[in-house]
XYZ file of N, CA and C in Angstrom:
471
model
N 33.853 -1.721 -14.818
C 32.826 -1.293 -15.713
C 33.353 -0.422 -16.850
N 34.634 -0.158 -17.018
C 35.102 0.690 -18.095
C 34.690 0.201 -19.457
N 34.524 -1.063 -19.649
C 34.122 -1.580 -20.953
C 33.086 -2.652 -20.759
N 32.614 -3.190 -21.833
C 31.702 -4.320 -21.744
C 30.251 -3.923 -21.654
N 29.465 -4.902 -21.230
C 28.016 -4.756 -21.239
C 27.532 -3.674 -20.276
N 28.106 -3.607 -19.044
C 27.665 -2.624 -18.074
C 27.913 -1.201 -18.553
N 29.056 -0.956 -19.175
C 29.375 0.385 -19.657
C 28.432 0.807 -20.772
N 28.114 -0.108 -21.680
C 27.206 0.265 -22.761
C 25.798 0.483 -22.224
N 25.380 -0.288 -21.224
C 24.066 -0.072 -20.613
C 24.033 1.275 -19.908
N 25.147 1.662 -19.308
C 25.240 2.956 -18.650
C 25.109 4.085 -19.667
N 25.800 3.962 -20.804
C 25.724 4.994 -21.842
C 24.314 5.113 -22.407
N 23.593 3.998 -22.497
C 22.227 4.028 -23.029
C 21.224 4.503 -21.984
N 21.654 4.700 -20.734
C 20.755 5.171 -19.692
C 19.906 4.073 -19.085
N 20.320 2.804 -19.218
C 19.517 1.712 -18.689
C 19.883 1.366 -17.255
N 21.018 1.804 -16.775
C 21.386 1.597 -15.380
C 21.124 2.883 -14.621
N 20.543 2.776 -13.421
C 20.328 3.972 -12.624
C 21.627 4.455 -11.986
N 22.521 3.543 -11.661
C 23.805 3.937 -11.087
C 24.914 3.573 -12.057
N 25.714 4.547 -12.405
C 26.817 4.314 -13.335
C 28.091 4.869 -12.725
N 29.190 4.218 -12.989
C 30.496 4.669 -12.522
C 30.917 5.857 -13.396
N 31.416 6.898 -12.764
C 31.825 8.080 -13.524
C 33.234 8.480 -13.120
N 34.048 8.768 -14.094
C 35.376 9.299 -13.832
C 36.390 8.250 -13.427
N 37.651 8.668 -13.348
C 38.729 7.726 -13.061
C 38.725 7.214 -11.625
N 38.076 7.929 -10.697
C 38.111 7.475 -9.304
C 36.925 6.579 -8.963
N 36.043 6.351 -9.920
C 34.982 5.373 -9.730
C 33.835 5.838 -8.859
N 33.546 7.122 -8.806
C 32.395 7.590 -8.051
C 31.115 7.182 -8.763
N 30.112 6.838 -8.002
C 28.833 6.482 -8.602
C 27.956 7.727 -8.685
N 27.348 7.913 -9.830
C 26.416 9.017 -10.012
C 25.142 8.465 -10.608
N 24.068 9.153 -10.367
C 22.804 8.710 -10.939
C 22.762 9.065 -12.413
N 22.446 8.092 -13.215
C 22.280 8.339 -14.644
C 20.944 9.033 -14.847
N 20.834 9.739 -15.940
C 19.591 10.429 -16.244
C 18.452 9.423 -16.395
N 17.325 9.730 -15.757
C 16.166 8.861 -15.904
C 15.678 8.946 -17.337
N 15.441 7.822 -17.927
C 15.008 7.784 -19.314
C 13.599 7.241 -19.396
N 13.037 7.324 -20.569
C 11.698 6.780 -20.774
C 11.687 5.271 -20.590
N 12.858 4.645 -20.647
C 12.936 3.197 -20.445
C 12.905 2.831 -18.967
N 13.422 3.695 -18.099
C 13.491 3.366 -16.679
C 12.248 3.788 -15.904
N 11.505 4.783 -16.371
C 10.352 5.271 -15.619
C 9.263 4.226 -15.407
N 8.850 3.449 -16.411
C 7.819 2.438 -16.135
C 8.239 1.443 -15.053
N 9.496 1.075 -15.031
C 9.981 0.155 -13.981
C 9.919 0.829 -12.611
N 10.290 2.097 -12.552
C 10.214 2.847 -11.292
C 8.763 2.935 -10.833
N 7.831 3.190 -11.777
C 6.410 3.246 -11.409
C 5.929 1.912 -10.865
N 6.347 0.810 -11.486
C 5.958 -0.519 -10.999
C 6.442 -0.737 -9.568
N 7.697 -0.441 -9.324
C 8.277 -0.653 -7.995
C 7.612 0.256 -6.969
N 7.511 1.546 -7.284
C 6.916 2.498 -6.342
C 5.430 2.224 -6.132
N 4.734 1.810 -7.176
C 3.321 1.468 -7.034
C 3.117 0.284 -6.115
N 3.949 -0.743 -6.266
C 3.851 -1.909 -5.386
C 4.194 -1.532 -3.945
N 5.225 -0.705 -3.769
C 5.578 -0.246 -2.423
C 4.469 0.609 -1.820
N 3.845 1.449 -2.635
C 2.748 2.288 -2.144
C 1.569 1.433 -1.700
N 1.227 0.410 -2.477
C 0.119 -0.467 -2.097
C 0.458 -1.246 -0.825
N 1.688 -1.710 -0.717
C 2.096 -2.437 0.485
C 2.090 -1.568 1.729
N 2.677 -0.372 1.625
C 2.685 0.520 2.787
C 1.295 1.089 3.049
N 0.471 1.199 2.011
C -0.919 1.615 2.213
C -1.685 0.603 3.043
N -1.406 -0.670 2.827
C -2.024 -1.721 3.631
C -1.593 -1.594 5.089
N -0.313 -1.313 5.301
C 0.188 -1.110 6.665
C -0.492 0.096 7.303
N -0.592 1.199 6.545
C -1.225 2.405 7.090
C -2.699 2.163 7.403
N -3.372 1.361 6.581
C -4.764 1.015 6.856
C -4.896 0.235 8.153
N -3.975 -0.697 8.382
C -3.990 -1.463 9.631
C -3.720 -0.553 10.827
N -2.769 0.365 10.686
C -2.490 1.303 11.772
C -3.692 2.198 12.050
N -4.307 2.698 10.996
C -5.466 3.579 11.171
C -6.628 2.842 11.833
N -6.749 1.557 11.572
C -7.853 0.782 12.143
C -7.585 0.347 13.581
N -6.325 0.105 13.939
C -6.048 -0.557 15.210
C -5.323 0.279 16.253
N -4.731 1.399 15.878
C -4.062 2.232 16.877
C -5.098 2.887 17.788
N -4.725 3.156 19.033
C -5.664 3.851 19.923
C -5.873 5.299 19.472
N -6.974 5.883 19.905
C -7.299 7.260 19.518
C -6.220 8.256 19.928
N -5.471 7.941 20.967
C -4.429 8.866 21.429
C -3.263 8.975 20.441
N -3.179 8.051 19.493
C -2.099 8.093 18.499
C -2.370 9.111 17.398
N -3.584 9.664 17.377
C -3.989 10.570 16.298
C -4.248 11.966 16.840
N -4.112 12.949 15.957
C -4.559 14.289 16.266
C -6.078 14.336 16.148
N -6.660 15.501 16.351
C -8.117 15.650 16.250
C -8.577 15.290 14.841
N -9.481 14.323 14.736
C -9.989 13.882 13.438
C -8.975 13.105 12.621
N -7.889 12.686 13.253
C -6.784 12.068 12.539
C -7.069 10.693 11.971
N -7.897 9.906 12.663
C -8.173 8.555 12.170
C -8.853 8.612 10.803
N -9.841 9.473 10.655
C -10.538 9.613 9.367
C -9.587 10.143 8.296
N -8.708 11.075 8.686
C -7.740 11.607 7.726
C -6.764 10.521 7.283
N -6.327 9.670 8.208
C -5.406 8.584 7.859
C -6.082 7.600 6.906
N -7.366 7.318 7.140
C -8.096 6.428 6.224
C -8.205 7.052 4.832
N -8.450 8.354 4.785
C -8.549 9.049 3.498
C -7.219 8.999 2.745
N -6.123 9.257 3.445
C -4.801 9.200 2.814
C -4.483 7.783 2.356
N -4.872 6.794 3.164
C -4.625 5.400 2.797
C -5.393 5.031 1.533
N -6.637 5.490 1.422
C -7.416 5.230 0.201
C -6.724 5.821 -1.025
N -6.303 7.077 -0.920
C -5.613 7.722 -2.043
C -4.317 6.991 -2.384
N -3.587 6.576 -1.355
C -2.321 5.882 -1.574
C -2.552 4.546 -2.269
N -3.545 3.798 -1.828
C -3.815 2.487 -2.432
C -4.238 2.636 -3.890
N -5.192 3.542 -4.159
C -5.674 3.699 -5.537
C -4.568 4.160 -6.474
N -3.758 5.094 -6.016
C -2.704 5.603 -6.895
C -1.528 4.637 -6.986
N -1.312 3.816 -5.966
C -0.319 2.751 -6.074
C -0.717 1.744 -7.137
N -1.992 1.350 -7.124
C -2.501 0.429 -8.146
C -2.418 1.073 -9.526
N -2.752 2.364 -9.600
C -2.678 3.071 -10.885
C -1.244 3.099 -11.410
N -0.268 3.296 -10.529
C 1.132 3.312 -10.968
C 1.576 1.944 -11.479
N 1.122 0.877 -10.824
C 1.457 -0.467 -11.305
C 0.859 -0.681 -12.694
N -0.407 -0.314 -12.860
C -1.056 -0.469 -14.171
C -0.370 0.397 -15.222
N -0.016 1.609 -14.848
C 0.656 2.516 -15.777
C 2.029 1.973 -16.169
N 2.756 1.435 -15.204
C 4.054 0.843 -15.505
C 3.936 -0.338 -16.449
N 2.910 -1.152 -16.260
C 2.685 -2.291 -17.155
C 2.252 -1.821 -18.541
N 1.371 -0.846 -18.582
C 0.805 -0.400 -19.853
C 1.737 0.417 -20.716
N 2.767 0.994 -20.108
C 3.689 1.832 -20.888
C 5.027 1.154 -21.107
N 5.073 -0.151 -20.923
C 6.351 -0.864 -21.070
C 6.894 -0.761 -22.488
N 6.017 -0.659 -23.481
C 6.498 -0.623 -24.865
C 6.182 0.681 -25.582
N 5.039 1.305 -25.287
C 4.664 2.542 -25.987
C 4.444 3.645 -24.974
N 5.049 4.804 -25.226
C 4.901 5.922 -24.302
C 5.147 7.232 -25.049
N 4.664 8.326 -24.476
C 4.984 9.645 -25.003
C 5.263 10.580 -23.828
N 5.661 11.797 -24.116
C 6.083 12.714 -23.051
C 4.962 13.043 -22.077
N 3.747 13.215 -22.573
C 2.641 13.529 -21.674
C 2.361 12.378 -20.716
N 2.430 11.161 -21.215
C 2.214 9.996 -20.351
C 3.356 9.873 -19.340
N 4.578 10.100 -19.770
C 5.716 10.049 -18.848
C 5.599 11.126 -17.770
N 5.210 12.331 -18.166
C 5.031 13.415 -17.198
C 3.873 13.108 -16.254
N 2.786 12.570 -16.796
C 1.633 12.234 -15.967
C 1.943 11.162 -14.944
N 2.647 10.129 -15.345
C 3.003 9.064 -14.410
C 3.938 9.541 -13.317
N 4.916 10.341 -13.692
C 5.845 10.877 -12.706
C 5.122 11.835 -11.762
N 4.216 12.642 -12.310
C 3.424 13.546 -11.475
C 2.534 12.802 -10.497
N 1.959 11.677 -10.936
C 1.150 10.860 -10.023
C 1.979 10.392 -8.837
N 3.173 9.934 -9.111
C 4.040 9.442 -8.044
C 4.392 10.562 -7.064
N 4.861 11.678 -7.579
C 5.262 12.795 -6.716
C 4.045 13.372 -5.988
N 2.935 13.540 -6.705
C 1.720 14.063 -6.085
C 1.210 13.169 -4.972
N 1.244 11.856 -5.185
C 0.803 10.914 -4.159
C 1.679 11.036 -2.912
N 2.991 11.137 -3.106
C 3.894 11.271 -1.965
C 3.625 12.558 -1.189
N 3.448 13.662 -1.900
C 3.186 14.943 -1.233
C 1.836 14.937 -0.525
N 0.787 14.519 -1.233
C -0.553 14.546 -0.659
C -0.657 13.611 0.541
N -0.319 12.352 0.329
C -0.469 11.370 1.407
C 0.470 11.675 2.566
N 1.690 12.081 2.255
C 2.625 12.437 3.318
C 2.111 13.578 4.174
N 1.565 14.610 3.538
C 1.018 15.740 4.279
C -0.181 15.361 5.127
N -1.070 14.547 4.579
C -2.263 14.137 5.323
C -1.882 13.204 6.475
N -0.982 12.258 6.242
C -0.535 11.373 7.333
C 0.121 12.180 8.452
N 0.962 13.128 8.078
C 1.637 13.948 9.084
C 0.612 14.676 9.950
N -0.381 15.284 9.315
C -1.418 15.989 10.060
C -2.245 15.018 10.894
N -2.563 13.848 10.343
C -3.380 12.867 11.057
C -2.707 12.404 12.344
N -1.408 12.183 12.301
C -0.721 11.628 13.464
C -0.182 12.683 14.426
N 0.066 13.887 13.949
C 0.631 14.916 14.833
C -0.363 16.014 15.184
N -1.377 16.205 14.365
C -2.297 17.315 14.563
C -1.750 18.624 14.018
N -0.534 18.609 13.493
C 0.096 19.806 12.928
C -0.020 19.772 11.416
N -0.099 20.942 10.821
C -0.205 21.020 9.365
C 1.091 21.565 8.771
N 1.484 20.980 7.647
C 2.567 21.548 6.843
C 1.863 22.286 5.712
N 1.929 23.596 5.749
C 1.181 24.405 4.784
C 1.487 24.021 3.350
N 0.454 23.873 2.585
C 0.497 23.673 1.134
C 1.015 22.311 0.675
N 1.411 21.428 1.565
C 1.947 20.138 1.121
C 0.848 19.276 0.506
N -0.222 19.024 1.247
C -1.306 18.190 0.716
C -2.018 18.863 -0.465
N -2.342 20.162 -0.395
C -2.985 20.774 -1.562
C -2.100 20.771 -2.813
N -0.803 20.952 -2.634
C 0.112 20.894 -3.779
C 0.129 19.492 -4.368
N 0.205 18.487 -3.507
C 0.176 17.106 -3.979
C -1.130 16.765 -4.669
N -2.249 17.201 -4.088
C -3.550 16.943 -4.707
C -3.689 17.624 -6.057
N -3.219 18.857 -6.147
C -3.267 19.568 -7.431
C -2.395 18.881 -8.474
N -1.237 18.400 -8.050
C -0.351 17.689 -8.968
C -0.985 16.385 -9.447
N -1.697 15.703 -8.561
C -2.402 14.478 -8.957
C -3.448 14.792 -10.025
N -4.217 15.844 -9.814
C -5.251 16.231 -10.787
C -4.614 16.551 -12.137
N -3.577 17.389 -12.125
C -2.894 17.745 -13.375
C -2.285 16.519 -14.050
N -1.793 15.591 -13.258
C -1.193 14.376 -13.815
C -2.225 13.512 -14.515
N -3.411 13.373 -13.915
C -4.478 12.608 -14.580
C -4.869 13.281 -15.888
N -4.910 14.617 -15.905
C -5.233 15.332 -17.145
C -4.134 15.134 -18.192
N -2.876 15.150 -17.757
C -1.766 14.907 -18.692
C -1.832 13.492 -19.251
N -2.172 12.524 -18.405
C -2.314 11.146 -18.886
C -3.422 11.045 -19.926
N -4.557 11.682 -19.643
C -5.666 11.648 -20.606
C -5.243 12.271 -21.932
N -4.574 13.423 -21.861
C -4.116 14.078 -23.092
C -3.103 13.209 -23.830
N -2.219 12.562 -23.093
C -1.230 11.688 -23.720
C -1.863 10.488 -24.395
N -2.905 9.938 -23.784
C -3.572 8.780 -24.384
C -4.437 9.188 -25.576
N -5.046 10.376 -25.498
C -5.817 10.875 -26.648
C -4.873 11.110 -27.819
N -3.755 11.734 -27.525
C -2.769 12.050 -28.564
C -2.206 10.780 -29.199
N -2.039 9.740 -28.403
C -1.467 8.486 -28.883
C -2.465 7.682 -29.705
N -3.746 7.875 -29.458
C -4.776 7.050 -30.114
C -4.888 7.303 -31.593
């Protein structure tokens, strides 16, 4: 990769993994505005797919697999995961050509917030134990991300 097409793609930030230095170690290239929509598409599709799995588990596992009130909590987390997975796919498609910093921040916040919120709720649903501030932090990040997206779209209009 020292020369040629791969090296120039690495310099432009289009490859997530680039060879660095004389010993050929791989390092993550800086995420760019060009790579984020693709990441949102992939993560959104994975979120919708795993959300479907979580919905099946929440519907069919015995009550002993859940903590107190866990089945309802798992359904709630699955709903949030599915809706935000679909939103990430739509966002990835819609920002393929035009984007701004607020939209990029909002999309990334949606992804991270969804992982924190749903992860915290699933953990509590299946174990009965709470990880303090994980779900509320994720939920707050989701709210702020939707507001950033709205501001980014207003600004772009």
